[in-house]
PDB file of C-alpha atoms in Angstrom:
ATOM      1  CA  MET Z   1     -35.346  16.226 -20.480  1.00 55.00           C
ATOM      2  CA  THR Z   2     -32.125  15.087 -18.159  1.00 69.00           C
ATOM      3  CA  ARG Z   3     -32.391  12.990 -15.639  1.00 95.00           C
ATOM      4  CA  SER Z   4     -30.352  13.520 -12.771  1.00 98.00           C
ATOM      5  CA  ALA Z   5     -29.320  11.367  -9.433  1.00 98.00           C
ATOM      6  CA  VAL Z   6     -27.239  11.922  -5.809  1.00 98.00           C
ATOM      7  CA  LEU Z   7     -24.119  10.009  -5.899  1.00 98.00           C
ATOM      8  CA  ASN Z   8     -23.987   9.542  -1.868  1.00 98.00           C
ATOM      9  CA  VAL Z   9     -19.998   9.415  -1.554  1.00 98.00           C
ATOM     10  CA  ASP Z  10     -18.647   7.112   1.616  1.00 98.00           C
ATOM     11  CA  SER Z  11     -21.070   8.920   4.233  1.00 98.00           C
ATOM     12  CA  GLN Z  12     -20.307   5.836   6.228  1.00 98.00           C
ATOM     13  CA  CYS Z  13     -19.386   5.068  10.030  1.00 98.00           C
ATOM     14  CA  SER Z  14     -15.936   4.179   8.718  1.00 98.00           C
ATOM     15  CA  PHE Z  15     -15.013   7.621   9.695  1.00 98.00           C
ATOM     16  CA  PHE Z  16     -16.538   7.708  13.655  1.00 97.00           C
ATOM     17  CA  HIS Z  17     -13.618   5.263  13.565  1.00 97.00           C
ATOM     18  CA  SER Z  18     -10.934   7.170  11.457  1.00 95.00           C
ATOM     19  CA  PRO Z  19      -7.938   9.091  13.044  1.00 93.00           C
ATOM     20  CA  SER Z  20      -8.595  12.188  10.707  1.00 92.00           C
ATOM     21  CA  TRP Z  21     -12.239  12.156  11.969  1.00 96.00           C
ATOM     22  CA  GLN Z  22     -13.455  15.677  14.061  1.00 94.00           C
ATOM     23  CA  ASP Z  23     -16.753  16.781  14.756  1.00 94.00           C
ATOM     24  CA  THR Z  24     -16.417  20.553  14.246  1.00 96.00           C
ATOM     25  CA  ASP Z  25     -18.405  20.342  10.393  1.00 97.00           C
ATOM     26  CA  PHE Z  26     -20.425  17.513  11.281  1.00 98.00           C
ATOM     27  CA  PRO Z  27     -23.815  19.020  12.258  1.00 98.00           C
ATOM     28  CA  ALA Z  28     -23.745  21.688   9.452  1.00 98.00           C
ATOM     29  CA  PHE Z  29     -22.924  18.624   7.033  1.00 98.00           C
ATOM     30  CA  GLN Z  30     -25.827  16.612   8.232  1.00 98.00           C
ATOM     31  CA  GLN Z  31     -28.017  18.978   7.955  1.00 98.00           C
ATOM     32  CA  ALA Z  32     -27.109  19.937   4.453  1.00 98.00           C
ATOM     33  CA  ILE Z  33     -26.993  16.051   3.579  1.00 98.00           C
ATOM     34  CA  SER Z  34     -29.728  15.319   4.661  1.00 98.00           C
ATOM     35  CA  ALA Z  35     -31.692  18.646   3.440  1.00 98.00           C
ATOM     36  CA  LEU Z  36     -30.490  17.497  -0.222  1.00 98.00           C
ATOM     37  CA  ILE Z  37     -31.623  14.111  -0.006  1.00 98.00           C
ATOM     38  CA  ALA Z  38     -35.166  14.577   0.959  1.00 98.00           C
ATOM     39  CA  GLY Z  39     -34.919  17.305  -1.483  1.00 98.00           C
ATOM     40  CA  ALA Z  40     -33.898  14.740  -4.242  1.00 98.00           C
ATOM     41  CA  GLN Z  41     -35.941  12.526  -3.047  1.00 97.00           C
ATOM     42  CA  ALA Z  42     -39.159  14.768  -2.997  1.00 97.00           C
ATOM     43  CA  ARG Z  43     -38.599  15.031  -6.549  1.00 97.00           C
ATOM     44  CA  GLN Z  44     -37.794  11.751  -7.444  1.00 96.00           C
ATOM     45  CA  ILE Z  45     -34.576  11.453  -8.392  1.00 97.00           C
ATOM     46  CA  PRO Z  46     -32.712   8.660  -7.647  1.00 98.00           C
ATOM     47  CA  VAL Z  47     -30.115   8.703  -4.373  1.00 98.00           C
ATOM     48  CA  VAL Z  48     -27.419   6.242  -4.676  1.00 98.00           C
ATOM     49  CA  ASP Z  49     -25.456   5.259  -1.980  1.00 98.00           C
ATOM     50  CA  ILE Z  50     -21.222   4.660  -2.301  1.00 98.00           C
ATOM     51  CA  PHE Z  51     -19.690   3.368   0.494  1.00 98.00           C
ATOM     52  CA  HIS Z  52     -15.500   2.629   0.819  1.00 98.00           C
ATOM     53  CA  VAL Z  53     -14.193  -0.934   1.489  1.00 98.00           C
ATOM     54  CA  GLU Z  54     -10.784  -1.846   2.328  1.00 97.00           C
ATOM     55  CA  GLU Z  55      -9.227  -5.086   3.617  1.00 97.00           C
ATOM     56  CA  GLU Z  56      -8.268  -4.567   7.164  1.00 97.00           C
ATOM     57  CA  GLY Z  57      -9.041  -1.341   9.519  1.00 96.00           C
ATOM     58  CA  VAL Z  58     -12.416   0.664   9.629  1.00 97.00           C
ATOM     59  CA  PHE Z  59     -12.868   0.120   6.171  1.00 97.00           C
ATOM     60  CA  SER Z  60     -13.138  -3.314   6.037  1.00 97.00           C
ATOM     61  CA  SER Z  61     -16.799  -5.097   5.753  1.00 96.00           C
ATOM     62  CA  THR Z  62     -15.964  -7.316   8.348  1.00 96.00           C
ATOM     63  CA  SER Z  63     -15.387  -3.942  10.580  1.00 97.00           C
ATOM     64  CA  GLY Z  64     -19.176  -3.445  11.031  1.00 96.00           C
ATOM     65  CA  HIS Z  65     -18.296   0.613   9.971  1.00 97.00           C
ATOM     66  CA  VAL Z  66     -18.929  -0.216   6.270  1.00 97.00           C
ATOM     67  CA  ARG Z  67     -22.891   1.249   6.592  1.00 97.00           C
ATOM     68  CA  PRO Z  68     -24.335   4.608   6.690  1.00 98.00           C
ATOM     69  CA  MET Z  69     -24.445   7.204   9.175  1.00 98.00           C
ATOM     70  CA  PRO Z  70     -27.224   6.585  11.588  1.00 98.00           C
ATOM     71  CA  PHE Z  71     -28.420  10.396  10.710  1.00 98.00           C
ATOM     72  CA  LEU Z  72     -29.429   8.630   6.976  1.00 98.00           C
ATOM     73  CA  THR Z  73     -32.433   6.827   7.073  1.00 96.00           C
ATOM     74  CA  HIS Z  74     -33.324   6.877   3.049  1.00 97.00           C
ATOM     75  CA  ALA Z  75     -33.523   3.956   1.121  1.00 97.00           C
ATOM     76  CA  PRO Z  76     -30.906   4.736  -1.203  1.00 98.00           C
ATOM     77  CA  ALA Z  77     -31.959   3.148  -5.237  1.00 98.00           C
ATOM     78  CA  ALA Z  78     -28.833   1.536  -5.433  1.00 98.00           C
ATOM     79  CA  ARG Z  79     -25.410   0.789  -3.505  1.00 98.00           C
ATOM     80  CA  PHE Z  80     -22.184   0.251  -4.599  1.00 98.00           C
ATOM     81  CA  GLU Z  81     -19.331  -0.306  -3.073  1.00 98.00           C
ATOM     82  CA  LYS Z  82     -15.527   1.082  -3.942  1.00 98.00           C
ATOM     83  CA  GLN Z  83     -12.163   0.532  -3.090  1.00 98.00           C
ATOM     84  CA  VAL Z  84     -10.371   3.263  -4.944  1.00 98.00           C
ATOM     85  CA  HIS Z  85     -10.862   7.124  -4.621  1.00 97.00           C
ATOM     86  CA  ASN Z  86     -13.588   7.320  -7.820  1.00 98.00           C
ATOM     87  CA  ALA Z  87     -16.621   5.698  -7.150  1.00 98.00           C
ATOM     88  CA  PHE Z  88     -17.079   4.326 -10.639  1.00 98.00           C
ATOM     89  CA  THR Z  89     -13.800   2.150 -11.386  1.00 98.00           C
ATOM     90  CA  GLY Z  90     -15.182  -1.867 -10.260  1.00 97.00           C
ATOM     91  CA  THR Z  91     -18.314  -0.807  -9.263  1.00 98.00           C
ATOM     92  CA  GLY Z  92     -20.552  -1.041 -12.281  1.00 98.00           C
ATOM     93  CA  LEU Z  93     -21.902   2.612 -11.249  1.00 98.00           C
ATOM     94  CA  ASP Z  94     -21.568   3.648 -14.548  1.00 98.00           C
ATOM     95  CA  ARG Z  95     -23.938   0.826 -16.262  1.00 98.00           C
ATOM     96  CA  TRP Z  96     -26.700   1.646 -13.440  1.00 98.00           C
ATOM     97  CA  LEU Z  97     -26.821   5.410 -14.095  1.00 98.00           C
ATOM     98  CA  ARG Z  98     -26.939   4.602 -18.146  1.00 97.00           C
ATOM     99  CA  LEU Z  99     -29.468   1.893 -17.642  1.00 97.00           C
ATOM    100  CA  HIS Z 100     -31.557   4.101 -15.319  1.00 97.00           C
ATOM    101  CA  ASP Z 101     -31.119   7.090 -18.400  1.00 97.00           C
ATOM    102  CA  CYS Z 102     -29.031   9.544 -15.436  1.00 98.00           C
ATOM    103  CA  GLN Z 103     -26.901  12.177 -17.515  1.00 97.00           C
ATOM    104  CA  HIS Z 104     -26.600  14.966 -14.164  1.00 98.00           C
ATOM    105  CA  LEU Z 105     -25.119  13.663 -11.160  1.00 98.00           C
ATOM    106  CA  VAL Z 106     -25.184  15.061  -7.845  1.00 98.00           C
ATOM    107  CA  ILE Z 107     -22.348  14.515  -5.606  1.00 98.00           C
ATOM    108  CA  CYS Z 108     -22.210  14.931  -2.193  1.00 98.00           C
ATOM    109  CA  GLY Z 109     -20.904  12.689   0.844  1.00 98.00           C
ATOM    110  CA  ILE Z 110     -17.241  12.812   2.824  1.00 98.00           C
ATOM    111  CA  ARG Z 111     -14.035  13.697   1.777  1.00 97.00           C
ATOM    112  CA  THR Z 112     -14.808  17.027  -0.237  1.00 96.00           C
ATOM    113  CA  GLU Z 113     -10.721  17.321  -1.774  1.00 97.00           C
ATOM    114  CA  GLN Z 114     -10.835  13.107  -2.084  1.00 96.00           C
ATOM    115  CA  CYS Z 115     -13.970  10.750  -2.755  1.00 98.00           C
ATOM    116  CA  CYS Z 116     -15.782  13.642  -3.914  1.00 98.00           C
ATOM    117  CA  GLU Z 117     -13.941  15.340  -6.629  1.00 98.00           C
ATOM    118  CA  THR Z 118     -12.056  12.598  -7.676  1.00 98.00           C
ATOM    119  CA  THR Z 119     -15.818  11.603  -8.367  1.00 98.00           C
ATOM    120  CA  ALA Z 120     -17.056  14.438  -9.909  1.00 98.00           C
ATOM    121  CA  ARG Z 121     -13.790  14.439 -11.934  1.00 98.00           C
ATOM    122  CA  VAL Z 122     -14.316  11.132 -13.428  1.00 98.00           C
ATOM    123  CA  ALA Z 123     -17.757  11.211 -13.774  1.00 98.00           C
ATOM    124  CA  SER Z 124     -17.370  14.526 -16.072  1.00 98.00           C
ATOM    125  CA  ASP Z 125     -14.676  12.220 -18.269  1.00 98.00           C
ATOM    126  CA  LEU Z 126     -17.296   9.653 -18.728  1.00 98.00           C
ATOM    127  CA  GLY Z 127     -19.617  12.756 -20.169  1.00 98.00           C
ATOM    128  CA  TYR Z 128     -21.962  13.197 -17.315  1.00 98.00           C
ATOM    129  CA  ARG Z 129     -23.450  16.645 -16.260  1.00 98.00           C
ATOM    130  CA  VAL Z 130     -22.033  17.298 -12.533  1.00 98.00           C
ATOM    131  CA  THR Z 131     -22.725  19.188  -9.872  1.00 98.00           C
ATOM    132  CA  PHE Z 132     -21.047  19.359  -6.355  1.00 98.00           C
ATOM    133  CA  VAL Z 133     -22.928  20.391  -3.419  1.00 98.00           C
ATOM    134  CA  THR Z 134     -20.003  21.642  -1.451  1.00 98.00           C
ATOM    135  CA  GLU Z 135     -22.147  21.834   1.722  1.00 97.00           C
ATOM    136  CA  ALA Z 136     -22.921  18.893   1.365  1.00 98.00           C
ATOM    137  CA  THR Z 137     -19.670  17.289   1.800  1.00 98.00           C
ATOM    138  CA  LEU Z 138     -17.302  17.119   4.760  1.00 98.00           C
ATOM    139  CA  THR Z 139     -13.543  16.730   5.281  1.00 98.00           C
ATOM    140  CA  PHE Z 140     -10.825  17.410   7.642  1.00 97.00           C
ATOM    141  CA  PRO Z 141      -7.750  19.888   7.845  1.00 96.00           C
ATOM    142  CA  MET Z 142      -4.713  18.264   6.267  1.00 95.00           C
ATOM    143  CA  THR Z 143      -1.232  19.239   6.542  1.00 95.00           C
ATOM    144  CA  HIS Z 144       1.391  18.826   3.702  1.00 96.00           C
ATOM    145  CA  LYS Z 145       5.046  20.225   3.956  1.00 97.00           C
ATOM    146  CA  GLY Z 146       4.677  21.817   7.286  1.00 97.00           C
ATOM    147  CA  ILE Z 147       1.590  23.743   5.868  1.00 97.00           C
ATOM    148  CA  THR Z 148      -2.086  22.700   6.671  1.00 96.00           C
ATOM    149  CA  LEU Z 149      -5.490  23.272   5.130  1.00 96.00           C
ATOM    150  CA  ASP Z 150      -8.123  23.917   7.117  1.00 96.00           C
ATOM    151  CA  VAL Z 151     -12.194  23.056   6.009  1.00 97.00           C
ATOM    152  CA  ASP Z 152     -12.884  26.362   4.287  1.00 97.00           C
ATOM    153  CA  ALA Z 153      -9.577  26.074   2.234  1.00 97.00           C
ATOM    154  CA  LEU Z 154      -9.825  22.834   1.011  1.00 97.00           C
ATOM    155  CA  ARG Z 155     -13.375  23.758   0.331  1.00 97.00           C
ATOM    156  CA  HIS Z 156     -12.444  26.645  -1.671  1.00 98.00           C
ATOM    157  CA  ARG Z 157      -9.875  24.700  -3.324  1.00 97.00           C
ATOM    158  CA  THR Z 158     -12.112  22.013  -4.488  1.00 98.00           C
ATOM    159  CA  GLU Z 159     -14.675  24.368  -6.075  1.00 98.00           C
ATOM    160  CA  THR Z 160     -11.559  26.396  -7.323  1.00 98.00           C
ATOM    161  CA  VAL Z 161     -10.485  23.636  -9.671  1.00 98.00           C
ATOM    162  CA  LEU Z 162     -13.845  21.817 -10.072  1.00 98.00           C
ATOM    163  CA  ALA Z 163     -15.968  24.844 -11.579  1.00 98.00           C
ATOM    164  CA  GLY Z 164     -15.815  25.879 -14.998  1.00 97.00           C
ATOM    165  CA  ARG Z 165     -14.182  22.625 -15.907  1.00 97.00           C
ATOM    166  CA  PHE Z 166     -15.326  19.036 -14.186  1.00 98.00           C
ATOM    167  CA  ALA Z 167     -18.440  20.233 -12.126  1.00 98.00           C
ATOM    168  CA  THR Z 168     -21.172  23.143 -11.291  1.00 98.00           C
ATOM    169  CA  PRO Z 169     -20.225  23.891  -7.519  1.00 98.00           C
ATOM    170  CA  LEU Z 170     -23.757  24.548  -5.888  1.00 98.00           C
ATOM    171  CA  THR Z 171     -25.233  24.724  -2.439  1.00 98.00           C
ATOM    172  CA  VAL Z 172     -28.181  22.647  -1.432  1.00 98.00           C
ATOM    173  CA  ALA Z 173     -30.686  25.155  -2.093  1.00 98.00           C
ATOM    174  CA  GLU Z 174     -29.483  26.466  -5.496  1.00 98.00           C
ATOM    175  CA  CYS Z 175     -29.249  22.355  -6.769  1.00 98.00           C
ATOM    176  CA  LEU Z 176     -32.869  21.521  -5.735  1.00 98.00           C
ATOM    177  CA  GLU Z 177     -34.300  24.753  -7.366  1.00 97.00           C
ATOM    178  CA  SER Z 178     -31.621  23.622 -10.446  1.00 96.00           C
ATOM    179  CA  LEU Z 179     -33.928  20.203 -10.440  1.00 93.00           C
ATOM    180  CA  THR Z 180     -37.418  21.504  -9.996  1.00 69.00           C
TER     181      THR Z 180
END
């Protein structure tokens, strides 16, 4: 039997103080990630918290913001800090997952197309089976060369590039059903 783990990537208070922060999709994200984590814990699946840390600013350890968002009250099985976009490089996460015989990873957190997607890609390259729970990720509109991609476009793009290559995109309900 394949053992699973949920990777909760960057769901931290730092984002409340980030210039990109928008409340628009936060209530839906909060509900979805809470349901995913509660469902995983009810199935005795470990939840691993990953926090992004930088030397300065709202993502620095000294800012006081590198901590779980207040609604996240679960006790993580492990906690790792990262300095890059993926949760593996320089963190010890891969070693922890292998020591705990986890071969299937469920990705959730903040930002959909950045740290969550990058973590999914690296996990796949490391040989893990990856489920990407898009509705339990959060992102914000992005503009490049005068073109703005809204949240729905970014989520669709992420699912499109991950599906069939790096991860299986599922809803919270589909993911939890597959874990039973």
